[in-house]
mmCIF file of C-alpha atoms in Angstrom:
data_model
loop_
_atom_site.group_PDB
_atom_site.id
_atom_site.type_symbol
_atom_site.label_atom_id
_atom_site.label_comp_id
_atom_site.label_asym_id
_atom_site.label_seq_id
_atom_site.Cartn_x
_atom_site.Cartn_y
_atom_site.Cartn_z
ATOM 1 C CA UNK A 2 0.761 -35.108 8.964
ATOM 2 C CA UNK A 3 1.719 -34.215 5.407
ATOM 3 C CA UNK A 4 5.274 -33.259 4.558
ATOM 4 C CA UNK A 5 6.521 -30.808 1.978
ATOM 5 C CA UNK A 6 7.923 -33.499 -0.293
ATOM 6 C CA UNK A 7 4.557 -35.248 -0.503
ATOM 7 C CA UNK A 8 3.102 -32.394 -2.510
ATOM 8 C CA UNK A 9 5.233 -32.832 -5.649
ATOM 9 C CA UNK A 10 7.592 -35.758 -6.165
ATOM 10 C CA UNK A 11 9.020 -34.732 -9.540
ATOM 11 C CA UNK A 12 9.195 -32.036 -12.196
ATOM 12 C CA UNK A 13 6.315 -33.449 -14.212
ATOM 13 C CA UNK A 14 4.057 -33.295 -11.183
ATOM 14 C CA UNK A 15 5.247 -29.766 -10.452
ATOM 15 C CA UNK A 16 3.747 -28.520 -13.678
ATOM 16 C CA UNK A 17 0.299 -29.825 -12.668
ATOM 17 C CA UNK A 18 0.251 -28.386 -9.128
ATOM 18 C CA UNK A 19 -1.463 -25.110 -8.327
ATOM 19 C CA UNK A 20 -0.344 -23.352 -5.175
ATOM 20 C CA UNK A 21 -2.889 -20.905 -3.766
ATOM 21 C CA UNK A 22 -1.831 -17.922 -1.698
ATOM 22 C CA UNK A 23 -4.562 -16.621 0.596
ATOM 23 C CA UNK A 24 -3.361 -13.138 1.497
ATOM 24 C CA UNK A 25 -5.412 -11.646 4.335
ATOM 25 C CA UNK A 26 -5.242 -7.848 4.572
ATOM 26 C CA UNK A 27 -7.886 -7.420 7.259
ATOM 27 C CA UNK A 28 -5.592 -7.152 10.277
ATOM 28 C CA UNK A 29 -4.940 -3.911 12.119
ATOM 29 C CA UNK A 30 -2.757 -2.137 9.570
ATOM 30 C CA UNK A 31 -2.777 0.125 6.510
ATOM 31 C CA UNK A 32 -2.360 -2.560 3.790
ATOM 32 C CA UNK A 33 0.936 -0.900 2.897
ATOM 33 C CA UNK A 34 2.631 -4.254 2.414
ATOM 34 C CA UNK A 35 0.213 -5.299 -0.335
ATOM 35 C CA UNK A 36 0.694 -1.958 -2.058
ATOM 36 C CA UNK A 37 4.485 -2.242 -1.746
ATOM 37 C CA UNK A 38 4.433 -5.770 -3.155
ATOM 38 C CA UNK A 39 3.094 -4.470 -6.467
ATOM 39 C CA UNK A 40 6.418 -2.659 -7.044
ATOM 40 C CA UNK A 41 8.580 -5.776 -6.614
ATOM 41 C CA UNK A 42 10.942 -6.507 -9.493
ATOM 42 C CA UNK A 43 13.122 -9.446 -8.411
ATOM 43 C CA UNK A 44 10.961 -11.412 -8.774
ATOM 44 C CA UNK A 45 8.011 -9.296 -9.758
ATOM 45 C CA UNK A 46 4.457 -10.103 -8.787
ATOM 46 C CA UNK A 47 3.605 -10.387 -12.478
ATOM 47 C CA UNK A 48 6.342 -12.995 -13.007
ATOM 48 C CA UNK A 49 4.910 -15.155 -10.223
ATOM 49 C CA UNK A 50 1.283 -14.862 -11.304
ATOM 50 C CA UNK A 51 1.950 -15.346 -15.016
ATOM 51 C CA UNK A 52 4.206 -18.349 -14.430
ATOM 52 C CA UNK A 53 7.250 -17.124 -16.318
ATOM 53 C CA UNK A 54 9.756 -18.309 -13.684
ATOM 54 C CA UNK A 55 11.265 -21.592 -14.964
ATOM 55 C CA UNK A 56 10.136 -24.681 -13.063
ATOM 56 C CA UNK A 57 7.834 -22.797 -10.714
ATOM 57 C CA UNK A 58 4.391 -24.316 -10.135
ATOM 58 C CA UNK A 59 1.302 -22.316 -11.011
ATOM 59 C CA UNK A 60 0.504 -19.754 -8.315
ATOM 60 C CA UNK A 61 -2.860 -18.097 -7.686
ATOM 61 C CA UNK A 62 -2.760 -15.125 -5.317
ATOM 62 C CA UNK A 63 -5.962 -14.057 -3.574
ATOM 63 C CA UNK A 64 -5.396 -10.512 -2.355
ATOM 64 C CA UNK A 65 -7.914 -7.679 -2.074
ATOM 65 C CA UNK A 66 -5.513 -5.128 -3.536
ATOM 66 C CA UNK A 67 -5.060 -6.976 -6.836
ATOM 67 C CA UNK A 68 -8.304 -8.983 -7.064
ATOM 68 C CA UNK A 69 -11.091 -8.172 -9.521
ATOM 69 C CA UNK A 70 -13.601 -10.445 -7.753
ATOM 70 C CA UNK A 71 -15.816 -8.852 -5.126
ATOM 71 C CA UNK A 72 -18.213 -9.960 -2.399
ATOM 72 C CA UNK A 73 -19.024 -13.639 -2.061
ATOM 73 C CA UNK A 74 -17.150 -14.474 -5.253
ATOM 74 C CA UNK A 75 -13.941 -13.196 -3.660
ATOM 75 C CA UNK A 76 -14.715 -14.876 -0.331
ATOM 76 C CA UNK A 77 -15.189 -18.303 -1.929
ATOM 77 C CA UNK A 78 -11.457 -19.099 -1.908
ATOM 78 C CA UNK A 79 -11.381 -18.843 1.875
ATOM 79 C CA UNK A 80 -14.352 -21.158 2.234
ATOM 80 C CA UNK A 81 -12.761 -23.595 -0.220
ATOM 81 C CA UNK A 82 -9.497 -23.575 1.746
ATOM 82 C CA UNK A 83 -11.381 -24.266 4.949
ATOM 83 C CA UNK A 84 -13.081 -27.256 3.297
ATOM 84 C CA UNK A 85 -9.757 -28.664 2.059
ATOM 85 C CA UNK A 86 -10.386 -27.888 -1.615
ATOM 86 C CA UNK A 87 -7.207 -25.764 -1.981
ATOM 87 C CA UNK A 88 -4.200 -27.892 -1.194
ATOM 88 C CA UNK A 89 -1.483 -26.836 -0.833
ATOM 89 C CA UNK A 90 -2.107 -23.228 0.124
ATOM 90 C CA UNK A 91 -0.001 -20.562 1.823
ATOM 91 C CA UNK A 92 -1.735 -18.337 4.357
ATOM 92 C CA UNK A 93 -0.293 -14.808 4.325
ATOM 93 C CA UNK A 94 -1.368 -12.458 7.090
ATOM 94 C CA UNK A 95 -0.972 -8.690 6.915
ATOM 95 C CA UNK A 96 -1.742 -6.518 9.914
ATOM 96 C CA UNK A 97 -1.594 -7.151 13.636
ATOM 97 C CA UNK A 98 -4.047 -9.389 15.463
ATOM 98 C CA UNK A 99 -6.385 -7.687 17.924
ATOM 99 C CA UNK A 100 -7.290 -9.406 21.165
ATOM 100 C CA UNK A 101 -10.927 -10.307 20.577
ATOM 101 C CA UNK A 102 -11.268 -11.401 24.201
ATOM 102 C CA UNK A 103 -11.350 -7.723 25.210
ATOM 103 C CA UNK A 104 -13.493 -6.361 22.363
ATOM 104 C CA UNK A 105 -16.498 -5.666 24.567
ATOM 105 C CA UNK A 106 -19.669 -5.926 22.516
ATOM 106 C CA UNK A 107 -17.933 -5.319 19.185
ATOM 107 C CA UNK A 108 -15.010 -6.692 17.226
ATOM 108 C CA UNK A 109 -11.622 -5.379 16.100
ATOM 109 C CA UNK A 110 -11.608 -6.863 12.589
ATOM 110 C CA UNK A 111 -14.004 -8.518 10.172
ATOM 111 C CA UNK A 112 -13.885 -10.383 6.878
ATOM 112 C CA UNK A 113 -17.076 -12.027 5.704
ATOM 113 C CA UNK A 114 -20.109 -12.887 7.821
ATOM 114 C CA UNK A 115 -20.949 -15.977 9.832
ATOM 115 C CA UNK A 116 -24.275 -17.250 8.444
ATOM 116 C CA UNK A 117 -25.168 -18.731 11.825
ATOM 117 C CA UNK A 118 -25.289 -15.420 13.696
ATOM 118 C CA UNK A 119 -24.841 -12.701 11.081
ATOM 119 C CA UNK A 120 -21.682 -11.444 12.813
ATOM 120 C CA UNK A 121 -18.390 -10.610 11.049
ATOM 121 C CA UNK A 122 -15.719 -13.287 10.931
ATOM 122 C CA UNK A 123 -12.664 -11.835 12.647
ATOM 123 C CA UNK A 124 -9.116 -12.389 11.467
ATOM 124 C CA UNK A 125 -8.594 -14.367 14.665
ATOM 125 C CA UNK A 126 -11.324 -16.798 13.657
ATOM 126 C CA UNK A 127 -9.974 -17.096 10.130
ATOM 127 C CA UNK A 128 -6.517 -17.918 11.498
ATOM 128 C CA UNK A 129 -8.037 -20.541 13.784
ATOM 129 C CA UNK A 130 -9.858 -22.072 10.810
ATOM 130 C CA UNK A 131 -7.106 -21.954 8.195
ATOM 131 C CA UNK A 132 -3.706 -22.084 9.916
ATOM 132 C CA UNK A 133 -3.952 -25.795 10.816
ATOM 133 C CA UNK A 134 -4.665 -26.610 7.159
ATOM 134 C CA UNK A 135 -2.064 -24.285 5.599
ATOM 135 C CA UNK A 136 1.157 -25.651 4.168
ATOM 136 C CA UNK A 137 2.869 -22.465 5.340
ATOM 137 C CA UNK A 138 1.916 -19.363 7.306
ATOM 138 C CA UNK A 139 3.646 -16.085 6.470
ATOM 139 C CA UNK A 140 3.408 -12.819 8.410
ATOM 140 C CA UNK A 141 4.245 -9.793 6.264
ATOM 141 C CA UNK A 142 4.966 -6.350 7.661
ATOM 142 C CA UNK A 143 5.938 -5.495 11.214
ATOM 143 C CA UNK A 144 2.304 -5.275 12.295
ATOM 144 C CA UNK A 145 1.730 -8.929 11.435
ATOM 145 C CA UNK A 146 5.134 -10.143 12.576
ATOM 146 C CA UNK A 147 5.500 -8.414 15.948
ATOM 147 C CA UNK A 148 2.470 -6.150 16.427
ATOM 148 C CA UNK A 149 4.008 -2.949 15.100
ATOM 149 C CA UNK A 150 2.387 0.450 15.557
ATOM 150 C CA UNK A 151 -1.102 -0.890 16.483
ATOM 151 C CA UNK A 152 0.560 -2.783 19.361
ATOM 152 C CA UNK A 153 2.215 0.258 20.932
ATOM 153 C CA UNK A 154 2.015 0.630 24.688
ATOM 154 C CA UNK A 155 -1.419 1.771 25.928
ATOM 155 C CA UNK A 156 -3.183 0.643 22.739
ATOM 156 C CA UNK A 157 -6.825 -0.370 23.393
ATOM 157 C CA UNK A 158 -6.935 -3.431 21.129
ATOM 158 C CA UNK A 159 -4.349 -5.706 22.750
ATOM 159 C CA UNK A 160 -2.760 -6.024 19.310
ATOM 160 C CA UNK A 161 -0.091 -8.650 18.718
ATOM 161 C CA UNK A 162 1.824 -10.371 15.943
ATOM 162 C CA UNK A 163 1.023 -13.743 14.408
ATOM 163 C CA UNK A 164 3.737 -15.599 16.398
ATOM 164 C CA UNK A 165 2.301 -14.161 19.616
ATOM 165 C CA UNK A 166 -1.139 -15.392 18.597
ATOM 166 C CA UNK A 167 -0.286 -18.864 17.294
ATOM 167 C CA UNK A 168 2.811 -19.398 19.420
ATOM 168 C CA UNK A 169 6.486 -18.989 18.562
ATOM 169 C CA UNK A 170 6.976 -22.762 18.332
ATOM 170 C CA UNK A 171 3.935 -23.298 16.104
ATOM 171 C CA UNK A 172 4.374 -25.485 13.013
ATOM 172 C CA UNK A 173 2.339 -25.693 9.832
ATOM 173 C CA UNK A 174 0.883 -28.741 8.100
ATOM 174 C CA UNK A 175 4.157 -29.046 6.188
ATOM 175 C CA UNK A 176 6.114 -28.729 9.476
ATOM 176 C CA UNK A 177 7.250 -25.165 8.766
ATOM 177 C CA UNK A 178 7.500 -22.467 11.431
ATOM 178 C CA UNK A 179 5.809 -19.112 10.897
ATOM 179 C CA UNK A 180 7.834 -17.093 8.380
ATOM 180 C CA UNK A 181 8.154 -13.418 9.346
ATOM 181 C CA UNK A 182 8.960 -10.697 6.807
ATOM 182 C CA UNK A 183 9.047 -7.489 8.884
ATOM 183 C CA UNK A 184 9.148 -3.920 7.622
ATOM 184 C CA UNK A 185 6.876 -0.900 7.638
ATOM 185 C CA UNK A 186 6.112 -1.762 4.929
ATOM 186 C CA UNK A 187 8.121 -4.861 4.093
ATOM 187 C CA UNK A 188 10.633 -4.472 1.276
ATOM 188 C CA UNK A 189 8.811 -5.495 -1.945
ATOM 189 C CA UNK A 190 11.343 -8.017 -3.278
ATOM 190 C CA UNK A 191 11.662 -9.600 0.162
ATOM 191 C CA UNK A 192 7.983 -10.542 0.009
ATOM 192 C CA UNK A 193 7.948 -11.949 -3.513
ATOM 193 C CA UNK A 194 11.272 -13.751 -3.069
ATOM 194 C CA UNK A 195 10.140 -15.519 0.098
ATOM 195 C CA UNK A 196 6.833 -16.379 -1.566
ATOM 196 C CA UNK A 197 8.688 -17.887 -4.524
ATOM 197 C CA UNK A 198 11.040 -19.727 -2.177
ATOM 198 C CA UNK A 199 8.130 -21.267 -0.265
ATOM 199 C CA UNK A 200 6.343 -22.396 -3.421
ATOM 200 C CA UNK A 201 9.490 -24.134 -4.653
ATOM 201 C CA UNK A 202 9.959 -25.718 -1.236
ATOM 202 C CA UNK A 203 6.394 -27.003 -1.112
ATOM 203 C CA UNK A 204 6.974 -28.447 -4.583
ATOM 204 C CA UNK A 205 9.948 -30.393 -3.253
ATOM 205 C CA UNK A 206 12.437 -28.351 -5.274
ATOM 206 C CA UNK A 207 14.098 -26.264 -2.548
ATOM 207 C CA UNK A 208 15.035 -26.705 1.116
ATOM 208 C CA UNK A 209 13.013 -25.195 3.921
ATOM 209 C CA UNK A 210 13.839 -21.526 4.498
ATOM 210 C CA UNK A 211 16.355 -20.981 7.280
ATOM 211 C CA UNK A 212 15.025 -18.567 9.904
ATOM 212 C CA UNK A 213 16.612 -16.719 12.823
ATOM 213 C CA UNK A 214 15.301 -16.631 16.385
ATOM 214 C CA UNK A 215 12.785 -13.934 15.455
ATOM 215 C CA UNK A 216 11.549 -16.135 12.555
ATOM 216 C CA UNK A 217 13.052 -13.852 9.888
ATOM 217 C CA UNK A 218 14.734 -15.390 6.797
ATOM 218 C CA UNK A 219 18.440 -15.440 7.615
ATOM 219 C CA UNK A 220 19.598 -14.674 4.104
ATOM 220 C CA UNK A 221 17.605 -11.420 4.144
ATOM 221 C CA UNK A 222 18.037 -10.285 7.748
ATOM 222 C CA UNK A 223 21.440 -11.705 8.642
ATOM 223 C CA UNK A 224 23.279 -8.402 8.963
ATOM 224 C CA UNK A 225 22.641 -4.948 10.288
ATOM 225 C CA UNK A 226 21.795 -1.812 8.366
ATOM 226 C CA UNK A 227 25.246 -0.391 9.069
ATOM 227 C CA UNK A 228 26.960 -3.501 7.699
ATOM 228 C CA UNK A 229 25.258 -2.902 4.355
ATOM 229 C CA UNK A 230 25.074 0.896 4.334
ATOM 230 C CA UNK A 231 27.023 2.983 1.824
ATOM 231 C CA UNK A 232 27.568 5.570 4.584
ATOM 232 C CA UNK A 233 29.170 3.095 6.993
ATOM 233 C CA UNK A 234 32.718 3.849 5.877
ATOM 234 C CA UNK A 235 32.456 7.305 7.451
ATOM 235 C CA UNK A 236 31.706 5.796 10.856
ATOM 236 C CA UNK A 237 35.101 4.350 11.657
ATOM 237 C CA UNK A 238 36.631 7.645 10.569
ATOM 238 C CA UNK A 239 34.458 9.469 13.096
ATOM 239 C CA UNK A 240 32.847 11.507 10.331
ATOM 240 C CA UNK A 241 29.142 12.116 11.031
ATOM 241 C CA UNK A 242 26.459 14.260 9.420
ATOM 242 C CA UNK A 243 25.202 17.116 11.581
ATOM 243 C CA UNK A 244 22.095 18.051 9.588
ATOM 244 C CA UNK A 245 19.755 16.370 7.135
ATOM 245 C CA UNK A 246 20.516 16.608 3.441
ATOM 246 C CA UNK A 247 24.005 17.994 3.999
ATOM 247 C CA UNK A 248 26.172 15.185 2.607
ATOM 248 C CA UNK A 249 26.637 11.413 2.508
ATOM 249 C CA UNK A 250 28.214 10.919 5.933
ATOM 250 C CA UNK A 251 26.959 8.571 8.663
ATOM 251 C CA UNK A 252 23.559 9.583 10.094
ATOM 252 C CA UNK A 253 23.852 7.991 13.527
ATOM 253 C CA UNK A 254 24.104 11.337 15.340
ATOM 254 C CA UNK A 255 20.819 12.372 13.699
ATOM 255 C CA UNK A 256 18.996 9.394 15.192
ATOM 256 C CA UNK A 257 19.752 6.565 12.743
ATOM 257 C CA UNK A 258 19.325 3.190 14.455
ATOM 258 C CA UNK A 259 21.284 1.331 11.768
ATOM 259 C CA UNK A 260 23.992 -0.141 14.030
ATOM 260 C CA UNK A 261 21.445 -2.277 15.924
ATOM 261 C CA UNK A 262 18.828 -2.987 13.230
ATOM 262 C CA UNK A 263 18.681 -6.089 11.044
ATOM 263 C CA UNK A 264 17.502 -5.055 7.588
ATOM 264 C CA UNK A 265 18.695 -5.509 3.998
ATOM 265 C CA UNK A 266 17.213 -2.333 2.483
ATOM 266 C CA UNK A 267 20.592 -0.523 2.173
ATOM 267 C CA UNK A 268 21.885 -3.445 0.093
ATOM 268 C CA UNK A 269 18.743 -4.277 -1.850
ATOM 269 C CA UNK A 270 17.326 -0.808 -2.328
ATOM 270 C CA UNK A 271 13.584 -0.333 -2.576
ATOM 271 C CA UNK A 272 12.428 -0.541 -6.189
ATOM 272 C CA UNK A 273 14.667 -2.259 -8.731
ATOM 273 C CA UNK A 274 17.719 -1.697 -6.534
ATOM 274 C CA UNK A 275 17.107 2.037 -6.152
ATOM 275 C CA UNK A 276 16.211 3.935 -2.982
ATOM 276 C CA UNK A 277 15.910 2.787 0.595
ATOM 277 C CA UNK A 278 15.965 4.846 3.783
ATOM 278 C CA UNK A 279 19.685 5.589 4.418
ATOM 279 C CA UNK A 280 20.491 5.380 0.700
ATOM 280 C CA UNK A 281 18.463 8.538 0.096
ATOM 281 C CA UNK A 282 19.389 10.372 3.295
ATOM 282 C CA UNK A 283 16.722 9.078 5.672
ATOM 283 C CA UNK A 284 17.551 7.671 9.080
ATOM 284 C CA UNK A 285 16.788 4.051 9.915
ATOM 285 C CA UNK A 286 13.884 3.972 12.392
ATOM 286 C CA UNK A 287 14.189 0.227 13.118
ATOM 287 C CA UNK A 288 10.869 -0.708 11.506
ATOM 288 C CA UNK A 289 11.981 -4.339 10.975
ATOM 289 C CA UNK A 290 12.689 -4.970 14.663
ATOM 290 C CA UNK A 291 10.449 -6.714 17.214
ATOM 291 C CA UNK A 292 10.649 -3.728 19.578
ATOM 292 C CA UNK A 293 9.424 -1.224 16.974
ATOM 293 C CA UNK A 294 8.258 1.443 17.588
ATOM 294 C CA UNK A 295 8.329 1.700 21.385
ATOM 295 C CA UNK A 296 11.990 0.870 21.976
ATOM 296 C CA UNK A 297 13.245 3.306 19.342
ATOM 297 C CA UNK A 298 11.341 6.496 20.106
ATOM 298 C CA UNK A 299 11.773 9.407 19.682
ATOM 299 C CA UNK A 300 12.909 8.411 16.217
ATOM 300 C CA UNK A 301 14.977 11.505 15.456
ATOM 301 C CA UNK A 302 16.847 11.597 18.768
ATOM 302 C CA UNK A 303 20.187 9.834 18.807
ATOM 303 C CA UNK A 304 20.599 6.917 21.165
ATOM 304 C CA UNK A 305 22.749 7.995 24.135
ATOM 305 C CA UNK A 306 25.052 4.996 23.798
ATOM 306 C CA UNK A 307 25.222 5.391 20.047
ATOM 307 C CA UNK A 308 26.011 9.059 20.513
ATOM 308 C CA UNK A 309 28.736 8.214 23.027
ATOM 309 C CA UNK A 310 30.279 5.726 20.594
ATOM 310 C CA UNK A 311 30.054 8.254 17.774
ATOM 311 C CA UNK A 312 31.768 10.935 19.855
ATOM 312 C CA UNK A 313 34.503 8.476 20.827
ATOM 313 C CA UNK A 314 35.131 7.687 17.175
ATOM 314 C CA UNK A 315 34.881 11.324 16.220
ATOM 315 C CA UNK A 316 37.446 12.658 18.691
ATOM 316 C CA UNK A 317 39.889 9.731 19.092
ATOM 317 C CA UNK A 318 40.893 7.314 16.362
ATOM 318 C CA UNK A 319 38.563 8.793 13.725
ATOM 319 C CA UNK A 320 40.854 11.750 12.914
ATOM 320 C CA UNK A 321 43.876 9.432 12.928
ATOM 321 C CA UNK A 322 42.178 7.107 10.428
ATOM 322 C CA UNK A 323 41.272 10.014 8.189
ATOM 323 C CA UNK A 324 44.779 11.484 8.275
ATOM 324 C CA UNK A 325 46.685 8.330 7.356
ATOM 325 C CA UNK A 326 44.152 7.206 4.761
ATOM 326 C CA UNK A 327 44.302 10.603 3.085
ATOM 327 C CA UNK A 328 48.096 10.543 3.246
ATOM 328 C CA UNK A 329 48.293 7.058 1.721
ATOM 329 C CA UNK A 330 45.743 7.977 -0.907
ATOM 330 C CA UNK A 331 47.545 11.131 -2.013
ATOM 331 C CA UNK A 332 51.112 9.843 -1.738
ATOM 332 C CA UNK A 333 50.741 6.256 -2.890
ATOM 333 C CA UNK A 334 47.456 5.159 -4.413
ATOM 334 C CA UNK A 335 46.124 8.213 -6.265
ATOM 335 C CA UNK A 336 49.081 8.602 -8.637
ATOM 336 C CA UNK A 337 50.351 6.609 -11.617
ATOM 337 C CA UNK A 338 53.494 4.453 -11.422
ATOM 338 C CA UNK A 339 56.722 6.321 -12.195
ATOM 339 C CA UNK A 340 57.577 4.308 -15.305
ATOM 340 C CA UNK A 341 54.564 5.577 -17.233
ATOM 341 C CA UNK A 342 56.509 8.488 -18.708
ATOM 342 C CA UNK A 343 58.162 9.115 -22.100
ATOM 343 C CA UNK A 344 61.923 8.581 -22.184
ATOM 344 C CA UNK A 345 64.803 6.863 -23.995
ATOM 345 C CA UNK A 346 65.103 4.038 -21.441
ATOM 346 C CA UNK A 347 62.537 1.408 -20.362
ATOM 347 C CA UNK A 348 62.020 1.919 -16.605
ATOM 348 C CA UNK A 349 59.146 -0.495 -15.866
ATOM 349 C CA UNK A 350 61.510 -3.221 -14.594
ATOM 350 C CA UNK A 351 60.916 -5.599 -17.487
ATOM 351 C CA UNK A 352 63.552 -8.371 -17.758
ATOM 352 C CA UNK A 353 64.164 -10.511 -20.813
ATOM 353 C CA UNK A 354 63.686 -14.237 -20.342
ATOM 354 C CA UNK A 355 66.177 -15.325 -22.975
#
């Protein structure tokens, strides 16, 4: 079994390595993650492709949204990867995986055609072919990570996420677990940053990404929405918005799931640090969580326990917090020191040292 450090032993070798990214968009989804990725700025998709990031190996991304090749010319990279001609390569999967064991006489997905029988090659078959040969496997978007909307209860496809399909303990050729970047769609910079991180790791220039129990990068999903939200300060004061678009208070009583959702959008924004659901007045609907959407519906109804906690804060210590903070602000912190006034005597407390 190859290890990550075997790919590139030094900086000189790094410059000669080409890392291919086979980005499959044929799962059960809307391809929103690929579209979102084009708006990434830190790093941008252009920076990765054009090789302007210092020390980063050459990266070739095969993605239907940005490719100019079509037909068999576009498909050739997948055949080459299967034959071991692209090494190392990162397999990125977008969209949930349908259960092809219950497809009847049809199929849920298709990408290319098997020459032996003339039937479409499903995403399941592509994963079976390529995952064992991939240096890393990445699931982008909540559909690919945990099943998402296509995997809602009573869906007819038996949809699931990549970890459910390959197994949560699965390891790649470079001994990496599946890397999950959830979101509906995933935050643009999260995708490009993890991609850059993996390429540096496979080049022997960075450690393996640290993941949580749900296989999310810890440095991106280590805290909740509320812990990074610019409205969170109103929560402990028991000050909550009662209608959309009214002000900048906490939105939990309008259905925001921020207290229990792990997501970095409030901190990172959406495009170039700007935007993001609660930052612009939208509630968090928990789209980065494994239980999305079933466990969080109806989206715009407040959780009963969250509502109870909000009411407790609103009618008990919240008013007390607000009163004393306002009092301290007005009486102590929002005024200049007394000595900053004209007069015949220095009153700032200065003492001569000689």
